[in-house]
mmCIF file of C-alpha atoms and ligand atoms in Angstrom:
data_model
loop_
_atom_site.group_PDB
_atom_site.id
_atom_site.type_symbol
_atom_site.label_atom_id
_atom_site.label_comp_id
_atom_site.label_asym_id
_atom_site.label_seq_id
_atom_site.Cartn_x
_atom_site.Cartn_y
_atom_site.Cartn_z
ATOM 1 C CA UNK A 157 21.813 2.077 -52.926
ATOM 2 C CA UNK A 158 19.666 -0.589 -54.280
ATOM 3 C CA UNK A 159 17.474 0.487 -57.405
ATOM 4 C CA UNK A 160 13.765 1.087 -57.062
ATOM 5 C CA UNK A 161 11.104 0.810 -60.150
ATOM 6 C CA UNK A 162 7.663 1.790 -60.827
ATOM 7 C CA UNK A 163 6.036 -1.950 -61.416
ATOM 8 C CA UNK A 164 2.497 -2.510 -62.777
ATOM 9 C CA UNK A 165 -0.151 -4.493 -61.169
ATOM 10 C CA UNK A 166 -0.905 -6.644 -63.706
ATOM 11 C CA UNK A 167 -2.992 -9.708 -62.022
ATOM 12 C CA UNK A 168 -4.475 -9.274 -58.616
ATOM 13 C CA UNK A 169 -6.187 -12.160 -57.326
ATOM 14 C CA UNK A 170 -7.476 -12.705 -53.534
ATOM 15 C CA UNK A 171 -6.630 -16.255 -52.962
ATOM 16 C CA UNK A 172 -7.520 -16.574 -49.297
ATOM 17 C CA UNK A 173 -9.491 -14.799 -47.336
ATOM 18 C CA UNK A 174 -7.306 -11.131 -46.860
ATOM 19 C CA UNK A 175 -4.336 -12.599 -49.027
ATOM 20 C CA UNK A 176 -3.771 -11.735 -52.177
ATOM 21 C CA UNK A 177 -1.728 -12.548 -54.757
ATOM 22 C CA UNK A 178 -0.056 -10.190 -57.135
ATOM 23 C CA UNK A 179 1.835 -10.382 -60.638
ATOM 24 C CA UNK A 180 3.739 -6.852 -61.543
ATOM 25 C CA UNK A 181 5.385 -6.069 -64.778
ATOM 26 C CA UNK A 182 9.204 -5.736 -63.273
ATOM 27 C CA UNK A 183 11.802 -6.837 -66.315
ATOM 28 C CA UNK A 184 14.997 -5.772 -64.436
ATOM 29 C CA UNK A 185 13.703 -7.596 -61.080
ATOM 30 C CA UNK A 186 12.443 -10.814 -62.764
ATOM 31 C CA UNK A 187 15.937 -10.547 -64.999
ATOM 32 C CA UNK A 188 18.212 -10.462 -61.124
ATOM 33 C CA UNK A 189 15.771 -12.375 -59.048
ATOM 34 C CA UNK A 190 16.664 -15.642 -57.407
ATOM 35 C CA UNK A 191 14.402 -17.891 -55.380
ATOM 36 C CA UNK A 192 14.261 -16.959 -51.537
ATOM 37 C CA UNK A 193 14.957 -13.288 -52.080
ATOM 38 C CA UNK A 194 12.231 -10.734 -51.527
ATOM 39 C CA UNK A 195 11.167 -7.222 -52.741
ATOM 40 C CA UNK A 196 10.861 -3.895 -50.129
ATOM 41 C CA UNK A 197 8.066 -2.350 -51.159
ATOM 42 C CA UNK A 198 6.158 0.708 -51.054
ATOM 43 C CA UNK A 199 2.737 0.840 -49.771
ATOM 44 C CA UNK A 200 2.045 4.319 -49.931
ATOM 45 C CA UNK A 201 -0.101 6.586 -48.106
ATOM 46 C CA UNK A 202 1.156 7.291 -44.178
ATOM 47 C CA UNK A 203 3.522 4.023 -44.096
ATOM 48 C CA UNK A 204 6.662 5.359 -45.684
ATOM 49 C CA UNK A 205 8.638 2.210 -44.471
ATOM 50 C CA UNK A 206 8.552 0.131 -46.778
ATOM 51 C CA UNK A 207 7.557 -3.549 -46.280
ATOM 52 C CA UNK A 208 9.236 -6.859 -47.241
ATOM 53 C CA UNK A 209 7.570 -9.720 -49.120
ATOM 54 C CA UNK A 210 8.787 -12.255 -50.848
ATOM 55 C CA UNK A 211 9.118 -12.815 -54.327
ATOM 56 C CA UNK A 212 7.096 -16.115 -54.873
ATOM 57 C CA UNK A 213 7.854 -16.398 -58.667
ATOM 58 C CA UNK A 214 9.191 -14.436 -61.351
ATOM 59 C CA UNK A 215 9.422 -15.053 -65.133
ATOM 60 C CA UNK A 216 9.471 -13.284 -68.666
ATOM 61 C CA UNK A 217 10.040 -9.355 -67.132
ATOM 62 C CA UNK A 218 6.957 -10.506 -64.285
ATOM 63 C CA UNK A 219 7.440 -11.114 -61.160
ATOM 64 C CA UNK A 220 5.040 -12.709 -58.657
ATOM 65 C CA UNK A 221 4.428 -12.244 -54.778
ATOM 66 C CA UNK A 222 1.452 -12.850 -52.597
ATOM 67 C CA UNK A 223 1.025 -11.175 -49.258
ATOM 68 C CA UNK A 224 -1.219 -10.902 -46.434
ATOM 69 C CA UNK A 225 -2.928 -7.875 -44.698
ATOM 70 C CA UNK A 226 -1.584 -7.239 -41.613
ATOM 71 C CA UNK A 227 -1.352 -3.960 -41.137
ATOM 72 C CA UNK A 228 -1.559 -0.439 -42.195
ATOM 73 C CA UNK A 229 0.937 -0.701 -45.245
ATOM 74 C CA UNK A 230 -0.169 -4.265 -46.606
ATOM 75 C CA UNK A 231 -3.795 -3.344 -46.206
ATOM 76 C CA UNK A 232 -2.840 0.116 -48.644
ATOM 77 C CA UNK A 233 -0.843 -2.587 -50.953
ATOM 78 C CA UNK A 234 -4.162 -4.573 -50.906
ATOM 79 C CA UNK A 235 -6.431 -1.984 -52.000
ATOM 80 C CA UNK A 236 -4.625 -1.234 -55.386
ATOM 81 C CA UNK A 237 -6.066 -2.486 -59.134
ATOM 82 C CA UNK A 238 -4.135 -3.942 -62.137
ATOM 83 C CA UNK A 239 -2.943 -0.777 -64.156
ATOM 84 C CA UNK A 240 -1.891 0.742 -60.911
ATOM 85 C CA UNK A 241 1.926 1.390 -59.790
ATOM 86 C CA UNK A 242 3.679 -0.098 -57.371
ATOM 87 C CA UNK A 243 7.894 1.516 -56.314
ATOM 88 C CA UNK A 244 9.310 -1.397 -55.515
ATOM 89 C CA UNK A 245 12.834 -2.199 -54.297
ATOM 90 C CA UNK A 246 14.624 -5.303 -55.263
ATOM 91 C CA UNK A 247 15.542 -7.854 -55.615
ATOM 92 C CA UNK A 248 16.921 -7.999 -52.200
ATOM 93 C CA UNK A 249 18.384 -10.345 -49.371
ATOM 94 C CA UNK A 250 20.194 -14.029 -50.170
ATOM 95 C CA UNK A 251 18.103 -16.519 -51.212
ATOM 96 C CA UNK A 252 17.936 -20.762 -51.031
ATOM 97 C CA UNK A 253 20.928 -22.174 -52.449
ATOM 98 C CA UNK A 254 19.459 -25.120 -54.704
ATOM 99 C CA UNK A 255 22.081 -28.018 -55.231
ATOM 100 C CA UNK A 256 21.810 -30.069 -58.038
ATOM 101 C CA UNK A 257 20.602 -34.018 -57.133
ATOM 102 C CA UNK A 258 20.166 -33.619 -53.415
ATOM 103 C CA UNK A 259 17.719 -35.150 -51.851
ATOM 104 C CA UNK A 260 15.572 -32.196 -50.338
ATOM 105 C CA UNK A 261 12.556 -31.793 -48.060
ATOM 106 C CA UNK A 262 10.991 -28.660 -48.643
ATOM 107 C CA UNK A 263 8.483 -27.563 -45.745
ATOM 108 C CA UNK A 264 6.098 -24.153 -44.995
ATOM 109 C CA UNK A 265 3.736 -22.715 -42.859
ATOM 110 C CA UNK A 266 0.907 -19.966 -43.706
ATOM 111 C CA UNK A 267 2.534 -17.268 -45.643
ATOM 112 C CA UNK A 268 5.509 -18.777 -45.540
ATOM 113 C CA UNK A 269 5.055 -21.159 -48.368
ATOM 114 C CA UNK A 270 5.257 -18.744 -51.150
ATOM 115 C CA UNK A 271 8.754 -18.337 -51.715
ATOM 116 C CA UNK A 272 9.222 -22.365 -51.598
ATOM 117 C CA UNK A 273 6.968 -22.549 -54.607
ATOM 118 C CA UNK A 274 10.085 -22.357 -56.998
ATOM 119 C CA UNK A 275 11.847 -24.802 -54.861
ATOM 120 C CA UNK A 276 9.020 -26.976 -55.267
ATOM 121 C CA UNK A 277 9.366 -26.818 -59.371
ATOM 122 C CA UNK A 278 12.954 -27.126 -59.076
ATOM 123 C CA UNK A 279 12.806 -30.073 -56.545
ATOM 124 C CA UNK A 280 9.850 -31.848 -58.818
ATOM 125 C CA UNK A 281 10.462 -35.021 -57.061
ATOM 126 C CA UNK A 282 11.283 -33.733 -53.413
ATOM 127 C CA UNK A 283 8.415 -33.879 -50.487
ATOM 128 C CA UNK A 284 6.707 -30.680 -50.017
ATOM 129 C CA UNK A 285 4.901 -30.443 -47.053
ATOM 130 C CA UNK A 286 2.590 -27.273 -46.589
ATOM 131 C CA UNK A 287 1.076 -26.586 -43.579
ATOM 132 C CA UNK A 288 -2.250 -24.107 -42.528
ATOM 133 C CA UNK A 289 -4.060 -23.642 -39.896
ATOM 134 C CA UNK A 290 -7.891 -24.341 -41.546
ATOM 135 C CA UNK A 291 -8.879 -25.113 -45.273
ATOM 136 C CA UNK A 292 -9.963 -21.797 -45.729
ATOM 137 C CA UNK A 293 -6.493 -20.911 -45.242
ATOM 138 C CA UNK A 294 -4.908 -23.238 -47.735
ATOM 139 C CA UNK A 295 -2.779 -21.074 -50.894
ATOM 140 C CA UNK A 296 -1.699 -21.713 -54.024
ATOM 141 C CA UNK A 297 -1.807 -25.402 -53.593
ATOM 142 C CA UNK A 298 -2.824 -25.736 -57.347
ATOM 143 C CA UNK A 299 0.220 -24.036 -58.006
ATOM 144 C CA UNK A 300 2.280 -26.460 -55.793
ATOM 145 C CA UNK A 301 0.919 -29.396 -57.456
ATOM 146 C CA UNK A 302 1.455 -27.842 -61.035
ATOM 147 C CA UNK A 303 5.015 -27.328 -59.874
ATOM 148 C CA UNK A 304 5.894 -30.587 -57.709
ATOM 149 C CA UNK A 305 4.291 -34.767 -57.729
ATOM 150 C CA UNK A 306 4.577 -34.695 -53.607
ATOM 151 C CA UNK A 307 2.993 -31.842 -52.311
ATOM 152 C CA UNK A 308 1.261 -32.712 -48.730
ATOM 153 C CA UNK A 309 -1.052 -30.169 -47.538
ATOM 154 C CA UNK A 310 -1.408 -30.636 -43.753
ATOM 155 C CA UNK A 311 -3.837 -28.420 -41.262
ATOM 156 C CA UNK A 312 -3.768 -27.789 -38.144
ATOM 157 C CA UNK A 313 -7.904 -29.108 -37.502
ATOM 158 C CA UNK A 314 -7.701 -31.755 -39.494
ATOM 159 C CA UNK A 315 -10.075 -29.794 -41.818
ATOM 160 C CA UNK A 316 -8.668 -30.242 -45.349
ATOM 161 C CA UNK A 317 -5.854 -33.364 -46.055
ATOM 162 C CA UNK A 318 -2.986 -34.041 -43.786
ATOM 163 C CA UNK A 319 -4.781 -34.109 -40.249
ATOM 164 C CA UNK A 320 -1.915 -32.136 -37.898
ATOM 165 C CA UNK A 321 1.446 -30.163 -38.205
ATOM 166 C CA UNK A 322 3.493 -29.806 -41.280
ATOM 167 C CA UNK A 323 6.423 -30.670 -38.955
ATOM 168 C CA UNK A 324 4.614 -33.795 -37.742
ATOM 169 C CA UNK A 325 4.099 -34.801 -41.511
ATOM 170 C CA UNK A 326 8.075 -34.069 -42.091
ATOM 171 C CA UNK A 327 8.936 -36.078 -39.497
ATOM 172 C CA UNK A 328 7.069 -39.404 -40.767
ATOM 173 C CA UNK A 329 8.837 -39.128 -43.974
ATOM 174 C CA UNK A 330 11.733 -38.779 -42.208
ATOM 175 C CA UNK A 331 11.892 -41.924 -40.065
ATOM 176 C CA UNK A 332 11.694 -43.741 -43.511
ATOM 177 C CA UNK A 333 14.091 -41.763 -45.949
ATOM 178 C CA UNK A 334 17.614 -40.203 -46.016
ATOM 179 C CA UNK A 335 17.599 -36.581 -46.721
ATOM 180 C CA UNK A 336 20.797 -34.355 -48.042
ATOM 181 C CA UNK A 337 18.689 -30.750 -47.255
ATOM 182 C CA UNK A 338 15.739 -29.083 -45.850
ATOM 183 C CA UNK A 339 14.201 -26.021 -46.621
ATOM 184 C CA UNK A 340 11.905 -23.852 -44.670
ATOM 185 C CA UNK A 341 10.120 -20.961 -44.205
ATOM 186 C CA UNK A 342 6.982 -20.377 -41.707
ATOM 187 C CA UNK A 343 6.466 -19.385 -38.366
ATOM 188 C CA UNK A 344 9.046 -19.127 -35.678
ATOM 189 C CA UNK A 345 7.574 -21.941 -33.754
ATOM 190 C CA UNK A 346 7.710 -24.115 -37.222
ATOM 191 C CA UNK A 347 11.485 -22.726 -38.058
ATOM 192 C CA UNK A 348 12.381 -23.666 -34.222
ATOM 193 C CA UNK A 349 10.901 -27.348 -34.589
ATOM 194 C CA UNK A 350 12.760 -27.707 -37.986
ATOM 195 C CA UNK A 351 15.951 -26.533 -37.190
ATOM 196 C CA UNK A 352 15.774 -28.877 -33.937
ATOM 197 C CA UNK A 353 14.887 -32.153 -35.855
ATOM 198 C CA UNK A 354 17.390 -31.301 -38.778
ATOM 199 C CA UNK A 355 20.089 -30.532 -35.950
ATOM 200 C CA UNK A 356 19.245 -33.796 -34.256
ATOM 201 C CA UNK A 357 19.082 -35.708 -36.942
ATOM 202 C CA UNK A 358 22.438 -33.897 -38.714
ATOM 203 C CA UNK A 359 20.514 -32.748 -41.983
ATOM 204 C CA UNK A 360 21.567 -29.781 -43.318
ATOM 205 C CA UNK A 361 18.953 -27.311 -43.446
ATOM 206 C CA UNK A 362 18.472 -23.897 -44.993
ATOM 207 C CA UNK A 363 15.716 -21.574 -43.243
ATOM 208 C CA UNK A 364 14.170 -18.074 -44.262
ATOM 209 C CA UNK A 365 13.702 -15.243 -41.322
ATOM 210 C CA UNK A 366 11.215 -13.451 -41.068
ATOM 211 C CA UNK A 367 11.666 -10.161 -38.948
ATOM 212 C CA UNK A 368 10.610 -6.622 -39.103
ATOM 213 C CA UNK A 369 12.690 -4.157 -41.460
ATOM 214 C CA UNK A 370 13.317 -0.515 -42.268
ATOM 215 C CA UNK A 371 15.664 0.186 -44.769
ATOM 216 C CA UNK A 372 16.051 -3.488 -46.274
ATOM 217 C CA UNK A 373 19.878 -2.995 -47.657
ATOM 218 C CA UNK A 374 21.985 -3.673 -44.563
ATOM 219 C CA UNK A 375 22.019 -0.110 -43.079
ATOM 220 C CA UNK A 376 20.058 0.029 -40.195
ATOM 221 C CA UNK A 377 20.252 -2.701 -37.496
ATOM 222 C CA UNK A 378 16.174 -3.133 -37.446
ATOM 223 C CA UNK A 379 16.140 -6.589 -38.450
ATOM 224 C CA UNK A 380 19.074 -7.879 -36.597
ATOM 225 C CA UNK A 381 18.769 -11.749 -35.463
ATOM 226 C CA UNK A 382 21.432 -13.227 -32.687
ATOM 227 C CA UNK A 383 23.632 -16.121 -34.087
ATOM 228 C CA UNK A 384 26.138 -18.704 -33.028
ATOM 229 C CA UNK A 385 29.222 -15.483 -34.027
ATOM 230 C CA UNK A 386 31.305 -14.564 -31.381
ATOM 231 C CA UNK A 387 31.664 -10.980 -30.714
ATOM 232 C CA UNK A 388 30.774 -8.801 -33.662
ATOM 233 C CA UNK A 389 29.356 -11.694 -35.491
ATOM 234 C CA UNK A 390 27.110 -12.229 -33.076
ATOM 235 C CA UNK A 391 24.249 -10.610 -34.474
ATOM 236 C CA UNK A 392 23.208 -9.913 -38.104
ATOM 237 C CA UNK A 393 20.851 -8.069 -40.161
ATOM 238 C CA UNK A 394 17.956 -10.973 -41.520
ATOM 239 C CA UNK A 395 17.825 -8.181 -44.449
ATOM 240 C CA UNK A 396 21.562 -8.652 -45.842
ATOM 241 C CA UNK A 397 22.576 -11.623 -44.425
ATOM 242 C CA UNK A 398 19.394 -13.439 -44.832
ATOM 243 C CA UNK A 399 16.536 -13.952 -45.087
ATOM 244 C CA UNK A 400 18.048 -17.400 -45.804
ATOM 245 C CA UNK A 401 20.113 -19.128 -43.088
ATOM 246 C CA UNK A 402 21.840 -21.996 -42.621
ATOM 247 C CA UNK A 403 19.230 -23.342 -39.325
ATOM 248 C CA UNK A 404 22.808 -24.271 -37.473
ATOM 249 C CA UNK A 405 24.238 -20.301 -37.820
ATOM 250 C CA UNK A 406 20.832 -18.614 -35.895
ATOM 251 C CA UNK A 407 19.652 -18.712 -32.660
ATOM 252 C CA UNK A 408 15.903 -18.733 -32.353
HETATM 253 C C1 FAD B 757 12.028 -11.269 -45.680
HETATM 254 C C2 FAD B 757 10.548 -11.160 -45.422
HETATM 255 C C3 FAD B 757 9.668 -11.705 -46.316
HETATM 256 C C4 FAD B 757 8.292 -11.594 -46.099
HETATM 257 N N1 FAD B 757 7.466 -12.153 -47.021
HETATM 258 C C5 FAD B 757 6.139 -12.045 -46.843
HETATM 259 C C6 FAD B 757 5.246 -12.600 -47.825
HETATM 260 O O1 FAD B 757 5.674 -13.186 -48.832
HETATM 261 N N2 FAD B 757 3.925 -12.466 -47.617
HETATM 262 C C7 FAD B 757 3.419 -11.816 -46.499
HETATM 263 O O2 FAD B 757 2.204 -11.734 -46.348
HETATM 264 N N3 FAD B 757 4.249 -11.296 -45.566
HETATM 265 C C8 FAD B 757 5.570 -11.382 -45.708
HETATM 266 N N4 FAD B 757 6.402 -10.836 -44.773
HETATM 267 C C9 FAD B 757 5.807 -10.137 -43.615
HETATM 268 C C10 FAD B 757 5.402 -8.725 -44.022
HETATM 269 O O3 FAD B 757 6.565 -7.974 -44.298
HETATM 270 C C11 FAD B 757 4.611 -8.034 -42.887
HETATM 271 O O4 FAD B 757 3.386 -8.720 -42.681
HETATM 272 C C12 FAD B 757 4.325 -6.616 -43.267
HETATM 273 O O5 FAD B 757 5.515 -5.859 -43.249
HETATM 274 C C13 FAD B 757 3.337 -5.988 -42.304
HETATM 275 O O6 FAD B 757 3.212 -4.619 -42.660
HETATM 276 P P1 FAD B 757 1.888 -3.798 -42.329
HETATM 277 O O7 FAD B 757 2.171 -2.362 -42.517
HETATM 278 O O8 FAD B 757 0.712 -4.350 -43.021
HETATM 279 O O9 FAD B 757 1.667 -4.123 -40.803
HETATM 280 P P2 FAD B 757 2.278 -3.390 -39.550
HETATM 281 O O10 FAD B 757 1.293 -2.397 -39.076
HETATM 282 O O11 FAD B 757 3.692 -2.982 -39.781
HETATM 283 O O12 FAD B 757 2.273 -4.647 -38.598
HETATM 284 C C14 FAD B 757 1.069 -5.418 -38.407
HETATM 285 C C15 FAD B 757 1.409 -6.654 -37.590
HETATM 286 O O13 FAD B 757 2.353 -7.477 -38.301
HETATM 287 C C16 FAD B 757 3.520 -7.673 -37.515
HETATM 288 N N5 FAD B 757 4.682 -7.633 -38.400
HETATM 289 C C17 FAD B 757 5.152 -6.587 -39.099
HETATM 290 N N6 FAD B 757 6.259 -6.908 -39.791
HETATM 291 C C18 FAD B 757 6.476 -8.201 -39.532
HETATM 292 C C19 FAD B 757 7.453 -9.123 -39.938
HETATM 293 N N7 FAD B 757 8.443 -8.792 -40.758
HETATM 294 N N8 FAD B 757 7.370 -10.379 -39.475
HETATM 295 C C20 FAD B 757 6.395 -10.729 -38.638
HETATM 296 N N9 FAD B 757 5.442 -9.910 -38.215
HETATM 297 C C21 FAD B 757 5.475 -8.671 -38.656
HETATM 298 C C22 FAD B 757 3.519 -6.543 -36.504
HETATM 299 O O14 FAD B 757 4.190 -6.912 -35.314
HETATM 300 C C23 FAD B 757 2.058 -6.321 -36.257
HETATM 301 O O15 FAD B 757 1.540 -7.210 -35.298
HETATM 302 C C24 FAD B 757 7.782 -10.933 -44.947
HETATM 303 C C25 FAD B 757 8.684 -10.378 -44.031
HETATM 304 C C26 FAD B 757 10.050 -10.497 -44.252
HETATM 305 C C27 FAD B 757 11.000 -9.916 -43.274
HETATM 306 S S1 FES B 758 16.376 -3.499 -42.322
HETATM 307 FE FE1 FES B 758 17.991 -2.088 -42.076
HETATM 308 S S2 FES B 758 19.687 -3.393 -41.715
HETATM 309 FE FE2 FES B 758 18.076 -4.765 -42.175
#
C-alpha cells in the first residue's frame, strides 16, 4: 500500500478564475517525486474517493500542484487555507522519461499544462506550446517563461498571443525542424491530434492520460484505457501504468 501524509497548505493562490494553485509542505513526496507523476488526494467531507492531480513542481520538502474545480471533491480541496491539512497519497503513477540532448517539443492544453512545467525547465531550449481556450484562462505562463526561452501561448479566440490551437502552433514548427520527442498532456481531442501527427510524422511521443480513478495504486480496474496489447495486455490501468504513455501503445 502506498503511504499517505498529512501535508500543509502552505501557499494557496487562485490563478484563474476557479483554479488554484497550491504549495504543501510534503518532504518525503518532494524527496520520491518525479515529473509526470501525480498525488491521490483527499478532499474530505462526503467524497471519500480520493482525486488525482498532478504534481506540477516539487522542491526543498514542498511540493506544488494546481487544480481546477470540477466537482464535489475539488471544490472541498478549494475551499481550504494555508495552515490547513491535506492526506495526501503519493507520489504515484510513471512519469515523462526526460532524455538527455533530445530535441523535444513539449505541448498542453488547459489543465493539462501543469505537469509539463518541469519539462519546460529541464528542456530550457525546447518549444513549449500552451494552449487555452480565452486569456482569462491562461496559467502559470510567468512560470513557463521563468522556466523555458520558447514558451508559445496559443488560444483558442485569438484573445491573448498565438491566434488558434496549440496543435496548429506545433505543427508550424514542425514543418521547419527535426524533432527526437514530444510531450503532451491536455484534452483527449489535443492527445488524439498529437499522437496522430507524431505517428505520421514517426516522432516519438510520450503522452499523459487523464481518466477517472478510485484507488490510484493498480487495484481496481477504474481507470483502465484499451491499448495496442493483445489479449490480457489489452487494457491497462492509466493509474499504474500511466499516466504517461508512449502515444503509439494507447488507443484513443
Ligand atoms: C493522472 C491525473 C492527473 C490529473 N491532474 C489534474 C491536475 O493537475 N489539475 C486538475 O485540475 N485536474 C487534474 N485531473 C483531473 C481531476 O482528477 C478531476 O477534475 C477531479 O478528480 C474531479 O473531481 P471532483 O470531485 O471535483 O469532480 P467529480 O464530481 O468527480 O466530477 C466532476 C466532473 O469532472 C469529470 N471528471 C472527474 N474525474 C475526471 C478525470 N480524471 N478526467 C476527466 N474528467 C474527470 C466528471 O466526469 C464530471 O463531469 C487529473 C486526473 C488524472 C487522472
Ligand atoms: S484507479 Fe484503481 S486501478 Fe487505477
Amino acid at each position: 500500500m502506498k503511504q499517505t501524509y498529512k501535508c500543509k497548505l502552505r501557499l494557496k493562490t487562485e490563478i484563474a478564475p476557479g483554479i488554484f494553485d497550491y504549495v504543501v509542505e510534503a518532504p518525503e513526496i518532494a524527496a520520491e517525486a518525479k515529473t509526470g507523476q501525480f498525488l491521490h488526494i483527499n478532499c474530505g467531507g462526503r467524497t471519500s474517493l480520493r482525486r488525482p492531480i498532478s504534481i506540477c513542481d516539487f522542491d526543498e520538502g514542498f511540493v506544488r500542484f494546481a487544480f481546477q474545480v470540477k466537482g464535489e471533491g475539488t471544490e472541498k480541496l478549494s475551499r481550504l487555507d494555508p495552515g490547513d491539512v491535506i492526506d495526501i497519497m503519493g507520489p504515484l503513477g510513471n512519469g515523462f522519461t526526460v532524455n538527455e540532448g533530445e530535441r523535444a517539443v513539449i505541448i498542453g492544453g488547459g489543465i493539462g499544462v501543469f505537469p509539463l512545467l518541469r519539462l519546460a525547465r529541464y528542456h530550457q531550449d525546447a518549444p513549449v506550446f500552451l494552449g487555452f481556450r480565452t486569456k482569462e484562462l491562461i496559467c502559470m505562463e510567468d512560470d513557463f517563461n521563468e522556466a523555458n526561452d520558447n514558451v508559445v501561448i496559443c488560444t483558442d479566440d485569438g484573445s491573448y498571443g498565438y491566434n488558434g490551437f496549440a496543435v496548429a502552433a506545433m505543427g508550424e514548427y514542425l514543418m521547419e525542424h527535426e524533432v527526437d520527442m514530444i510531450y503532451c498532456c491536455g484534452p483527449t481531442p489535443m492527445l488524439k491530434t498529437v499522437k496522430q501527427i507524431a505517428e505520421y510524422r514517426r516522432i516519438p511521443c510520450q503522452i499523459s492520460l487523464e481518466q477517472r480513478m478510485g484507488c490510484g495504486i493498480g487495484a481496481c480496474l477504474t481507470c483502465v484505457c484499451e491499448t495496442k496489447g493483445e489479449g490480457m495486455a489489452k487494457y491497462k490501468q492509466v493509474c499504474s501504468a500511466g499516466p504517461v504513455f508512449d502515444s503509439r501503445e494507447v488507443i484513443l
